[in-house]
Short mmCIF file of C-alpha atoms and ligand atoms in Angstrom, two decimals:
data_model
loop_
_atom_site.label_atom_id
_atom_site.label_comp_id
_atom_site.label_asym_id
_atom_site.label_seq_id
_atom_site.Cartn_x
_atom_site.Cartn_y
_atom_site.Cartn_z
CA MET A 29 -31.79 -21.49 16.88
CA ALA A 30 -28.86 -23.51 15.75
CA SER A 31 -28.22 -26.88 17.23
CA SER A 32 -27.53 -26.47 20.94
CA GLN A 33 -23.99 -26.86 22.58
CA ASN A 34 -24.05 -26.36 26.16
CA ASP A 35 -21.09 -24.20 26.43
CA SER A 36 -21.68 -21.93 23.17
CA PHE A 37 -22.18 -18.44 23.43
CA ARG A 38 -25.74 -17.29 22.59
CA VAL A 39 -26.67 -13.90 20.99
CA LEU A 40 -30.05 -12.68 20.36
CA PHE A 41 -30.65 -9.81 17.91
CA VAL A 42 -33.97 -7.79 18.44
CA CYS A 43 -35.86 -5.05 16.65
CA LEU A 44 -39.46 -4.19 16.34
CA GLY A 45 -41.20 -6.48 14.19
CA ASN A 46 -38.36 -9.31 13.61
CA ILE A 47 -38.95 -9.25 9.96
CA CYS A 48 -36.32 -6.42 8.75
CA ARG A 49 -33.30 -5.47 10.88
CA SER A 50 -32.99 -8.41 13.35
CA PRO A 51 -33.38 -11.38 10.83
CA LEU A 52 -30.61 -9.60 8.67
CA ALA A 53 -28.33 -9.15 11.78
CA GLU A 54 -28.82 -12.74 12.73
CA GLY A 55 -27.91 -13.90 9.28
CA VAL A 56 -24.90 -11.84 9.05
CA PHE A 57 -23.68 -13.10 12.33
CA ARG A 58 -24.29 -16.59 11.53
CA HIS A 59 -22.45 -16.15 8.22
CA LEU A 60 -19.50 -14.62 9.83
CA VAL A 61 -19.45 -17.36 12.36
CA ARG A 62 -19.44 -20.03 9.76
CA ASP A 63 -16.86 -18.17 7.80
CA GLU A 64 -14.66 -18.27 10.80
CA GLY A 65 -15.46 -21.94 11.64
CA LEU A 66 -16.76 -20.99 14.85
CA GLU A 67 -20.24 -22.76 14.68
CA ASP A 68 -19.64 -24.87 17.83
CA ARG A 69 -18.94 -21.71 19.95
CA PHE A 70 -21.72 -19.35 18.79
CA GLU A 71 -25.49 -19.54 18.46
CA ALA A 72 -27.74 -16.68 17.08
CA ASP A 73 -31.41 -16.03 16.96
CA SER A 74 -33.65 -12.97 16.64
CA ALA A 75 -36.88 -11.76 17.96
CA GLY A 76 -39.21 -8.58 17.88
CA THR A 77 -40.61 -6.62 20.60
CA GLY A 78 -43.88 -6.33 18.91
CA ALA A 79 -46.28 -9.29 17.94
CA TRP A 80 -47.66 -7.91 14.61
CA HIS A 81 -45.61 -10.15 12.33
CA VAL A 82 -45.37 -13.17 14.41
CA GLY A 83 -45.02 -16.27 12.18
CA GLU A 84 -43.95 -14.37 8.99
CA ASP A 85 -40.91 -14.80 6.89
CA PRO A 86 -38.19 -12.17 6.78
CA ASP A 87 -39.34 -9.07 4.74
CA PRO A 88 -38.45 -9.66 1.09
CA ARG A 89 -36.35 -6.59 1.05
CA SER A 90 -34.14 -8.03 3.93
CA GLN A 91 -33.87 -11.24 1.87
CA SER A 92 -32.82 -9.28 -1.21
CA VAL A 93 -29.90 -7.49 0.38
CA ALA A 94 -28.98 -10.67 2.18
CA ASP A 95 -28.96 -12.62 -1.14
CA LYS A 96 -26.63 -9.88 -2.63
CA HIS A 97 -24.11 -10.88 0.05
CA GLY A 98 -24.70 -14.69 -0.28
CA ILE A 99 -26.51 -14.97 3.11
CA SER A 100 -29.83 -16.64 3.67
CA LEU A 101 -32.18 -15.52 6.32
CA GLN A 102 -34.26 -17.62 8.80
CA GLY A 103 -37.73 -17.06 10.00
CA PRO A 104 -40.37 -17.18 11.16
CA ALA A 105 -40.83 -14.06 13.26
CA ARG A 106 -41.26 -14.44 16.85
CA GLN A 107 -41.87 -12.06 19.83
CA VAL A 108 -39.34 -11.61 22.62
CA GLU A 109 -40.08 -13.00 26.06
CA PRO A 110 -38.58 -12.70 29.40
CA ALA A 111 -36.97 -16.16 29.23
CA ASP A 112 -34.82 -15.01 26.61
CA PHE A 113 -32.81 -13.07 29.09
CA VAL A 114 -32.00 -16.33 30.64
CA ARG A 115 -31.49 -18.44 27.56
CA PHE A 116 -29.20 -15.88 25.92
CA ASP A 117 -25.90 -14.44 26.99
CA LEU A 118 -26.23 -11.27 25.05
CA VAL A 119 -29.22 -9.41 23.72
CA LEU A 120 -28.70 -6.72 21.30
CA ALA A 121 -31.17 -4.15 20.58
CA MET A 122 -31.44 -2.43 17.18
CA ASP A 123 -32.57 1.07 18.56
CA GLU A 124 -33.25 2.95 21.66
CA ASP A 125 -36.78 2.15 21.48
CA ASN A 126 -36.12 -1.58 21.29
CA LEU A 127 -33.75 -1.16 24.28
CA ARG A 128 -36.16 0.68 26.42
CA ASN A 129 -38.92 -2.07 25.75
CA LEU A 130 -36.46 -4.89 26.32
CA ASP A 131 -35.38 -3.16 29.62
CA SER A 132 -38.85 -3.30 30.90
CA LEU A 133 -39.22 -6.84 30.05
CA ARG A 134 -36.25 -8.19 32.09
CA ASP A 135 -37.11 -9.45 35.53
CA GLY A 136 -34.88 -10.58 38.42
CA ASN A 137 -33.78 -13.81 36.77
CA ALA A 138 -32.12 -11.98 33.82
CA SER A 139 -28.55 -12.91 33.34
CA ALA A 140 -28.10 -11.74 29.69
CA ASP A 141 -26.06 -8.56 28.97
CA LEU A 142 -28.29 -5.94 27.24
CA ARG A 143 -26.62 -3.60 24.67
CA ARG A 144 -27.30 -1.92 21.28
CA LEU A 145 -25.60 -3.59 18.32
CA ARG A 146 -24.22 -0.29 17.14
CA GLU A 147 -22.03 -0.05 20.31
CA PHE A 148 -19.99 -2.36 18.21
CA ASP A 149 -20.11 -0.29 15.04
CA PRO A 150 -16.55 1.41 14.55
CA GLU A 151 -18.26 4.07 12.43
CA ALA A 152 -21.17 4.82 14.59
CA GLU A 153 -19.91 8.18 15.63
CA GLY A 154 -22.25 8.38 18.38
CA ASP A 155 -25.37 7.39 16.56
CA LEU A 156 -26.21 4.02 17.99
CA ASP A 157 -29.58 3.37 16.18
CA VAL A 158 -29.92 0.98 13.43
CA PRO A 159 -32.82 2.92 11.73
CA ASP A 160 -36.32 1.32 11.04
CA PRO A 161 -36.14 0.92 7.25
CA TYR A 162 -39.74 -0.71 6.97
CA TYR A 163 -41.58 2.43 5.57
CA GLY A 164 -38.55 3.49 3.36
CA GLY A 165 -36.97 2.32 0.00
CA PRO A 166 -34.41 -0.34 -0.79
CA ARG A 167 -31.30 2.10 -0.11
CA GLY A 168 -32.53 2.13 3.67
CA PHE A 169 -31.97 -1.91 3.52
CA ASP A 170 -28.55 -1.42 2.22
CA ARG A 171 -27.65 1.14 4.82
CA VAL A 172 -28.94 -1.30 7.43
CA TYR A 173 -26.82 -4.02 5.93
CA GLU A 174 -23.62 -2.10 6.14
CA MET A 175 -24.30 -1.07 9.87
CA VAL A 176 -25.04 -4.67 10.84
CA GLU A 177 -22.18 -5.92 8.91
CA ARG A 178 -19.51 -3.72 10.43
CA SER A 179 -21.06 -4.06 14.07
CA CYS A 180 -21.25 -8.01 13.80
CA ARG A 181 -17.72 -8.28 12.66
CA THR A 182 -16.53 -6.19 15.41
CA LEU A 183 -18.83 -7.83 17.87
CA LEU A 184 -17.45 -11.36 16.69
CA ASP A 185 -13.91 -10.02 16.98
CA GLU A 186 -14.48 -8.84 20.48
CA LEU A 187 -16.19 -12.06 21.53
CA THR A 188 -13.43 -14.29 20.12
CA SER A 189 -10.56 -12.10 21.59
CA GLU A 190 -12.37 -12.15 25.22
CA ALA A 191 -12.82 -16.02 24.95
CA GLY A 192 -8.99 -16.40 23.96
P1 LIG B 222 -38.22 -4.38 12.03
O1 LIG B 222 -39.05 -3.46 10.89
O2 LIG B 222 -38.41 -3.74 13.37
O3 LIG B 222 -36.63 -4.17 11.55
O4 LIG B 222 -38.63 -5.80 11.66
C1 LIG B 222 -40.44 -3.17 11.14
C2 LIG B 222 -41.21 -4.03 10.59
C3 LIG B 222 -42.64 -3.88 10.69
C4 LIG B 222 -43.06 -2.66 11.22
C5 LIG B 222 -42.16 -1.81 11.61
C6 LIG B 222 -40.81 -1.85 11.65
N1 LIG B 222 -44.48 -2.48 11.32
O5 LIG B 222 -44.80 -1.19 11.68
O6 LIG B 222 -45.28 -3.27 10.82
#
């Protein structure tokens, strides 16, 4: 996670493996935050509900789509843990499975808000999942990027207008 500021708003992006979708969402969000000069107000991290890829770098296909947009991704992959619901203000699931798994991991101390990222996608049209691109081709990663970029842009707009 970025250097800690006590009063910064912390966002955690979560998918299944933490190698495809959530590192891309984290990278896009960080990039937008940097573009807006808001690094002292927001922090971002990502995690996976599963442990299979813990310690790995982001998938090269996610790295490649990020490179096309001048964004660098951060690893290594880690698994989400109950304490994340206290450390972060907002936990964003990439799909409904992630949301269900995250909901069952929360305990009584959980203070974070739990939502799906595409609730912030102005073009979601009722489909709130960022589809898992792992077993598909490169076009799937481009689609994920487009959804994530629209959602993160709207999310940051909403967070900055809420905070004033
Ligand atoms: P992610 O993609 O959840 O977006 O990181 C996946 C990565 C790995 C697997 C599935 C999805 N897997 O089955 O290993």
